[in-house]
Amino acid sequence: MSAVPDTPATATAITLLVNGVTRTFDGDPSMPLLWFLRDELQLTGTKYGCGIAQCGACTVHVDGTPARACTRRMQTLQGASVVTIEGLHVTGSHPVQVAWRELDVPQCGFCQSGQIMQAVHLLRNTPRPTDADIDAAMNGHICRCGTYPRIRSAIKAAAEKRS
């Protein structure tokens, strides 16, 4: 009986767009997107919260849809377009980012990039959201500081600026 070498599968290069820039990844294909963004691209605006896609701190957009970067594996991202908080606007002047600042939404700030990414997606699809729309869209985004009322106000303020 011959021994089977205990070596990892050969990685295949994965090419994707991150904030409009073509990037190539040739590491472990099971690596979560979050670590590629933070450790390899130094895009540290996306935060590690729970690691099991339950808190929303790591939310980014993948092909225009919110995704939890902590559980999204690199092997699923060939040809994908990823947008992080850094990619929303080059100067941080996206209407949602502006509303967040104007209403002093963040307290500790840890969850805010994920909250903003989810809010941007909501407003893209529902330009004039009701409270129920906001609650449904933001469900699953946990803020330890309890800034939910300010988050709702900022989403409404951003919606008014966009209309």
Coordinates of N, CA and C in Angstrom, one line a residue:
M1 N 0.9 -1.2 0.0 CA 0.0 0.0 0.0 C 0.9 1.2 0.0
S2 N 0.6 2.1 -0.9 CA 1.4 3.3 -1.0 C 0.8 4.4 -0.2
A3 N 1.6 5.3 0.4 CA 1.2 6.4 1.1 C 0.7 7.5 0.2
V4 N -0.4 8.1 0.6 CA -0.9 9.3 -0.1 C -0.4 10.6 0.5
P5 N 0.3 11.4 -0.3 CA 0.9 12.6 0.3 C -0.2 13.5 0.9
D6 N 0.1 14.0 2.0 CA -0.9 14.9 2.7 C -0.6 16.4 2.3
T7 N -0.9 16.7 1.1 CA -0.6 18.1 0.6 C -2.0 18.7 0.2
P8 N -2.1 20.0 0.4 CA -3.3 20.7 0.0 C -3.5 20.6 -1.5
A9 N -4.7 20.7 -1.9 CA -5.0 20.8 -3.4 C -4.3 22.0 -4.0
T10 N -3.9 21.9 -5.2 CA -3.3 23.0 -5.8 C -4.3 24.1 -6.0
A11 N -3.8 25.3 -5.6 CA -4.7 26.5 -5.8 C -4.7 27.0 -7.2
T12 N -5.8 27.4 -7.7 CA -5.9 28.0 -9.0 C -6.2 29.5 -8.8
A13 N -5.5 30.3 -9.6 CA -5.6 31.7 -9.4 C -7.1 32.1 -9.6
I14 N -7.5 33.0 -8.8 CA -8.9 33.5 -8.8 C -8.8 35.0 -9.1
T15 N -9.4 35.4 -10.2 CA -9.4 36.9 -10.5 C -10.8 37.5 -10.3
L16 N -10.7 38.6 -9.6 CA -12.0 39.3 -9.3 C -11.7 40.8 -9.3
L17 N -12.8 41.6 -9.3 CA -12.6 43.0 -9.2 C -12.9 43.4 -7.8
V18 N -12.1 44.2 -7.2 CA -12.3 44.8 -5.8 C -12.3 46.3 -5.9
N19 N -13.4 46.9 -5.7 CA -13.5 48.4 -5.8 C -13.0 48.9 -7.2
G20 N -13.4 48.1 -8.2 CA -13.1 48.4 -9.6 C -11.7 48.1 -10.0
V21 N -10.8 47.5 -9.2 CA -9.5 47.1 -9.6 C -9.4 45.6 -9.7
T22 N -8.8 45.1 -10.8 CA -8.6 43.7 -11.0 C -7.6 43.2 -10.0
R23 N -8.0 42.1 -9.2 CA -7.1 41.5 -8.3 C -7.0 40.0 -8.5
T24 N -5.9 39.4 -8.2 CA -5.7 38.0 -8.4 C -5.3 37.4 -7.0
F25 N -6.0 36.3 -6.8 CA -5.7 35.5 -5.5 C -5.3 34.1 -5.9
D26 N -4.1 33.7 -5.3 CA -3.7 32.3 -5.7 C -3.4 31.5 -4.4
G27 N -4.0 31.8 -3.3 CA -3.8 31.1 -2.1 C -4.9 30.0 -1.9
D28 N -5.1 29.7 -0.7 CA -6.1 28.6 -0.3 C -7.5 29.1 -0.8
P29 N -8.1 28.3 -1.7 CA -9.4 28.8 -2.2 C -10.5 28.7 -1.2
S30 N -10.3 28.1 0.0 CA -11.3 28.1 1.0 C -11.2 29.3 2.0
M31 N -10.2 30.1 1.7 CA -10.0 31.3 2.5 C -11.2 32.2 2.4
P32 N -11.7 32.8 3.5 CA -12.8 33.7 3.5 C -12.4 35.0 2.8
L33 N -13.3 35.6 2.1 CA -13.0 36.9 1.4 C -12.5 37.9 2.4
L34 N -13.1 37.9 3.6 CA -12.7 38.9 4.6 C -11.2 39.0 4.8
W35 N -10.5 37.9 4.9 CA -9.1 37.9 5.1 C -8.3 38.3 3.9
F36 N -8.8 38.0 2.7 CA -8.2 38.6 1.5 C -8.3 40.1 1.5
L37 N -9.4 40.6 1.8 CA -9.6 42.1 1.8 C -8.7 42.7 2.9
R38 N -8.8 42.2 4.1 CA -8.1 42.9 5.2 C -6.6 42.6 5.2
D39 N -6.2 41.3 5.0 CA -4.8 41.0 5.2 C -3.9 41.2 3.9
E40 N -4.5 40.9 2.8 CA -3.8 41.0 1.5 C -3.9 42.3 0.8
L41 N -5.1 42.9 0.8 CA -5.4 44.1 0.2 C -5.3 45.3 1.1
Q42 N -5.2 45.1 2.4 CA -5.2 46.1 3.4 C -6.4 47.0 3.4
L43 N -7.5 46.5 3.0 CA -8.8 47.2 3.1 C -9.5 46.8 4.4
T44 N -9.1 47.6 5.4 CA -9.5 47.2 6.8 C -10.8 47.8 7.3
G45 N -11.5 48.5 6.4 CA -12.8 49.1 6.7 C -13.8 48.0 7.0
T46 N -13.7 46.8 6.3 CA -14.6 45.7 6.6 C -14.1 45.0 7.8
K47 N -15.0 44.8 8.8 CA -14.6 44.3 10.1 C -15.0 42.8 10.3
Y48 N -14.2 42.2 11.1 CA -14.5 40.8 11.6 C -15.3 41.0 12.8
G49 N -16.5 40.4 12.8 CA -17.3 40.5 14.0 C -17.5 39.1 14.6
C50 N -18.3 38.3 14.1 CA -18.6 37.0 14.7 C -18.0 35.8 13.9
G51 N -17.7 35.9 12.7 CA -17.1 34.9 11.9 C -18.1 33.8 11.4
I52 N -19.3 34.0 11.7 CA -20.3 33.0 11.3 C -21.5 33.7 10.6
A53 N -21.3 34.8 10.0 CA -22.3 35.5 9.2 C -23.6 35.9 10.0
Q54 N -23.4 36.2 11.3 CA -24.6 36.5 12.1 C -24.7 37.9 12.5
C55 N -23.6 38.7 12.5 CA -23.7 40.1 13.0 C -23.7 41.1 11.9
G56 N -23.2 40.9 10.7 CA -23.2 41.8 9.6 C -22.0 42.8 9.6
A57 N -21.1 42.7 10.5 CA -20.0 43.7 10.5 C -19.1 43.6 9.3
C58 N -19.1 42.4 8.7 CA -18.2 42.2 7.5 C -18.9 42.3 6.2
T59 N -20.1 43.0 6.1 CA -20.9 43.0 4.9 C -20.2 43.9 3.8
V60 N -20.1 43.3 2.7 CA -19.6 44.0 1.5 C -20.6 43.7 0.4
H61 N -20.4 44.2 -0.8 CA -21.3 43.9 -1.9 C -20.5 43.0 -2.8
V62 N -21.2 41.9 -3.2 CA -20.6 40.9 -4.2 C -21.6 40.9 -5.3
D63 N -21.1 41.4 -6.5 CA -22.0 41.5 -7.7 C -23.3 42.3 -7.3
G64 N -23.1 43.3 -6.5 CA -24.2 44.2 -6.2 C -25.1 43.8 -5.1
T65 N -24.8 42.7 -4.5 CA -25.7 42.1 -3.4 C -24.9 42.1 -2.1
P66 N -25.5 42.5 -1.0 CA -24.8 42.3 0.3 C -24.4 40.9 0.6
A67 N -23.1 40.7 1.0 CA -22.6 39.4 1.3 C -21.8 39.5 2.6
R68 N -21.8 38.4 3.4 CA -20.9 38.4 4.6 C -19.6 37.9 4.2
A69 N -18.6 38.7 4.2 CA -17.2 38.4 3.8 C -16.6 37.4 4.7
C70 N -17.0 37.2 5.9 CA -16.4 36.3 6.8 C -16.7 34.8 6.5
T71 N -17.7 34.6 5.7 CA -18.0 33.2 5.3 C -18.0 33.0 3.8
R72 N -17.8 34.0 3.1 CA -17.8 33.9 1.6 C -16.4 33.4 1.2
R73 N -16.3 32.3 0.6 CA -15.0 31.7 0.3 C -14.5 32.2 -1.1
M74 N -13.2 32.4 -1.1 CA -12.5 32.9 -2.3 C -12.9 32.0 -3.6
Q75 N -13.0 30.7 -3.4 CA -13.3 29.8 -4.5 C -14.6 30.1 -5.2
T76 N -15.5 30.9 -4.6 CA -16.8 31.3 -5.2 C -16.8 32.6 -5.9
L77 N -15.6 33.2 -5.9 CA -15.5 34.6 -6.4 C -14.9 34.8 -7.7
Q78 N -14.6 33.8 -8.5 CA -14.0 34.0 -9.8 C -14.8 34.9 -10.6
G79 N -14.3 36.0 -11.1 CA -15.0 36.9 -12.0 C -15.9 37.9 -11.2
A80 N -16.0 37.8 -9.9 CA -17.0 38.6 -9.2 C -16.5 40.0 -9.1
S81 N -17.5 40.9 -8.8 CA -17.2 42.3 -8.5 C -17.5 42.5 -7.0
V82 N -16.5 42.9 -6.2 CA -16.7 43.2 -4.8 C -16.5 44.7 -4.5
V83 N -17.4 45.2 -3.8 CA -17.3 46.6 -3.3 C -17.2 46.6 -1.8
T84 N -16.2 47.3 -1.3 CA -16.1 47.4 0.2 C -16.5 48.9 0.6
I85 N -16.5 49.1 1.8 CA -16.8 50.5 2.3 C -15.8 51.5 1.7
E86 N -14.6 51.1 1.4 CA -13.6 52.0 0.8 C -14.0 52.3 -0.7
G87 N -14.7 51.4 -1.3 CA -15.1 51.6 -2.7 C -16.4 52.3 -2.9
L88 N -17.1 52.6 -1.9 CA -18.4 53.3 -2.1 C -18.2 54.7 -2.8
H89 N -17.2 55.4 -2.3 CA -16.9 56.8 -2.9 C -15.4 57.1 -2.5
V90 N -14.7 57.6 -3.4 CA -13.3 57.9 -3.2 C -13.0 58.8 -2.0
T91 N -13.9 59.7 -1.7 CA -13.7 60.6 -0.6 C -14.6 60.4 0.6
G92 N -15.4 59.3 0.5 CA -16.3 59.0 1.6 C -17.5 59.8 1.6
S93 N -17.9 60.3 0.4 CA -19.0 61.2 0.2 C -20.2 60.6 -0.4
H94 N -20.4 59.3 -0.3 CA -21.6 58.7 -0.7 C -22.7 59.2 0.1
P95 N -23.9 59.5 -0.4 CA -25.0 60.1 0.4 C -25.2 59.3 1.8
V96 N -25.1 58.0 1.8 CA -25.3 57.3 3.0 C -24.1 57.6 4.0
Q97 N -22.9 57.7 3.5 CA -21.8 58.0 4.4 C -21.9 59.4 4.9
V98 N -22.4 60.4 4.1 CA -22.6 61.7 4.5 C -23.7 61.8 5.6
A99 N -24.8 61.1 5.4 CA -25.9 61.1 6.4 C -25.4 60.5 7.7
W100 N -24.6 59.5 7.6 CA -24.0 58.8 8.8 C -23.2 59.9 9.6
R101 N -22.4 60.6 8.9 CA -21.6 61.6 9.6 C -22.5 62.8 10.2
E102 N -23.4 63.2 9.4 CA -24.2 64.4 9.8 C -25.1 64.1 11.0
L103 N -25.5 62.8 11.1 CA -26.3 62.4 12.3 C -25.5 61.8 13.4
D104 N -24.2 61.8 13.3 CA -23.4 61.2 14.3 C -23.9 59.7 14.6
V105 N -24.0 58.9 13.6 CA -24.6 57.6 13.9 C -23.6 56.7 14.7
P106 N -22.3 56.7 14.3 CA -21.5 55.7 15.0 C -21.2 56.1 16.5
Q107 N -21.1 55.0 17.3 CA -20.7 55.2 18.7 C -19.3 54.6 18.8
C108 N -19.2 53.3 18.9 CA -17.9 52.7 18.8 C -17.4 52.6 17.4
G109 N -18.4 52.5 16.5 CA -18.1 52.4 15.0 C -17.8 51.1 14.4
F110 N -17.7 50.1 15.3 CA -17.2 48.8 14.8 C -18.1 48.2 13.7
C111 N -19.4 48.3 13.9 CA -20.3 47.6 12.9 C -20.7 48.5 11.8
Q112 N -20.3 49.8 11.8 CA -20.9 50.8 10.9 C -20.6 50.5 9.4
S113 N -19.4 50.0 9.0 CA -19.2 49.8 7.6 C -20.2 48.7 7.1
G114 N -20.5 47.7 7.8 CA -21.4 46.7 7.4 C -22.8 47.3 7.4
Q115 N -23.2 48.1 8.3 CA -24.5 48.8 8.4 C -24.6 49.7 7.1
I116 N -23.6 50.4 6.8 CA -23.7 51.3 5.7 C -23.8 50.5 4.4
M117 N -23.0 49.5 4.2 CA -23.1 48.7 3.0 C -24.5 48.1 2.8
Q118 N -25.2 47.7 3.9 CA -26.5 47.2 3.8 C -27.5 48.3 3.5
A119 N -27.3 49.5 4.1 CA -28.2 50.6 3.8 C -28.1 51.1 2.4
V120 N -26.9 51.1 1.8 CA -26.7 51.5 0.4 C -27.5 50.5 -0.5
H121 N -27.4 49.2 -0.2 CA -28.2 48.3 -1.0 C -29.7 48.5 -0.9
L122 N -30.1 48.8 0.4 CA -31.6 49.0 0.6 C -32.0 50.2 -0.3
L123 N -31.3 51.3 -0.2 CA -31.7 52.5 -1.0 C -31.6 52.4 -2.5
R124 N -30.7 51.5 -2.9 CA -30.6 51.2 -4.3 C -31.9 50.6 -4.8
N125 N -32.4 49.7 -4.0 CA -33.6 49.0 -4.4 C -34.9 49.5 -3.9
T126 N -34.9 50.3 -2.9 CA -36.0 50.9 -2.3 C -35.7 52.4 -1.9
P127 N -35.8 53.3 -2.9 CA -35.3 54.7 -2.7 C -36.1 55.4 -1.6
R128 N -37.3 55.1 -1.3 CA -38.0 55.8 -0.2 C -38.5 54.7 0.8
P129 N -37.6 54.2 1.6 CA -38.0 53.1 2.5 C -38.9 53.5 3.6
T130 N -39.8 52.7 4.0 CA -40.6 52.9 5.2 C -39.8 52.3 6.4
D131 N -40.3 52.6 7.6 CA -39.6 52.0 8.8 C -39.6 50.5 8.7
A132 N -40.7 49.9 8.2 CA -40.7 48.5 8.1 C -39.7 48.0 7.1
D133 N -39.5 48.7 6.0 CA -38.5 48.4 5.0 C -37.1 48.4 5.6
I134 N -36.9 49.5 6.3 CA -35.5 49.6 7.0 C -35.3 48.5 8.0
D135 N -36.3 48.2 8.8 CA -36.1 47.2 9.8 C -35.9 45.8 9.2
A136 N -36.6 45.5 8.1 CA -36.4 44.3 7.4 C -35.0 44.2 6.8
A137 N -34.6 45.3 6.1 CA -33.3 45.2 5.4 C -32.2 45.2 6.4
M138 N -32.3 45.9 7.5 CA -31.2 45.9 8.5 C -31.2 44.8 9.5
N139 N -32.2 43.9 9.4 CA -32.3 42.8 10.3 C -31.1 41.9 10.2
G140 N -30.5 41.6 11.3 CA -29.3 40.7 11.3 C -28.0 41.5 11.3
H141 N -28.1 42.9 11.3 CA -26.9 43.7 11.5 C -27.0 44.2 13.0
I142 N -26.0 43.7 13.7 CA -26.0 43.9 15.2 C -25.1 45.1 15.5
C143 N -25.6 46.0 16.3 CA -24.9 47.1 16.9 C -24.8 47.0 18.4
R144 N -23.7 46.7 18.9 CA -23.5 46.6 20.4 C -23.9 47.9 21.1
C145 N -23.7 49.0 20.5 CA -24.0 50.3 21.1 C -25.4 50.7 21.0
G146 N -26.2 50.0 20.2 CA -27.7 50.3 20.2 C -28.0 51.6 19.4
T147 N -27.2 51.8 18.3 CA -27.5 53.0 17.5 C -28.6 52.9 16.5
Y148 N -29.4 51.9 16.7 CA -30.5 51.7 15.7 C -31.4 52.9 15.3
P149 N -31.8 53.7 16.3 CA -32.6 54.8 15.9 C -31.8 55.8 15.0
R150 N -30.6 56.0 15.3 CA -29.8 56.9 14.5 C -29.5 56.3 13.1
I151 N -29.4 55.0 13.0 CA -29.2 54.3 11.7 C -30.4 54.5 10.9
R152 N -31.6 54.4 11.5 CA -32.9 54.5 10.7 C -33.0 56.0 10.3
S153 N -32.6 56.9 11.2 CA -32.7 58.4 10.8 C -31.7 58.7 9.6
A154 N -30.6 58.1 9.7 CA -29.6 58.4 8.6 C -30.0 57.8 7.3
I155 N -30.6 56.6 7.3 CA -31.1 56.0 6.1 C -32.2 56.9 5.5
K156 N -33.1 57.4 6.3 CA -34.2 58.3 5.8 C -33.6 59.6 5.3
A157 N -32.6 60.2 6.0 CA -31.9 61.4 5.5 C -31.2 61.2 4.2
A158 N -30.6 60.1 4.0 CA -29.9 59.8 2.7 C -30.9 59.6 1.6
A159 N -32.1 59.0 2.0 CA -33.1 58.8 1.0 C -33.7 60.2 0.5
E160 N -33.8 61.1 1.5 CA -34.3 62.4 1.1 C -33.3 63.2 0.2
K161 N -32.1 63.0 0.5 CA -31.0 63.7 -0.3 C -31.0 63.2 -1.7
R162 N -31.3 61.9 -1.8 CA -31.2 61.3 -3.2 C -32.4 61.6 -4.0
S163 N -33.5 62.0 -3.4 CA -34.8 62.2 -4.2 C -34.9 63.6 -4.7

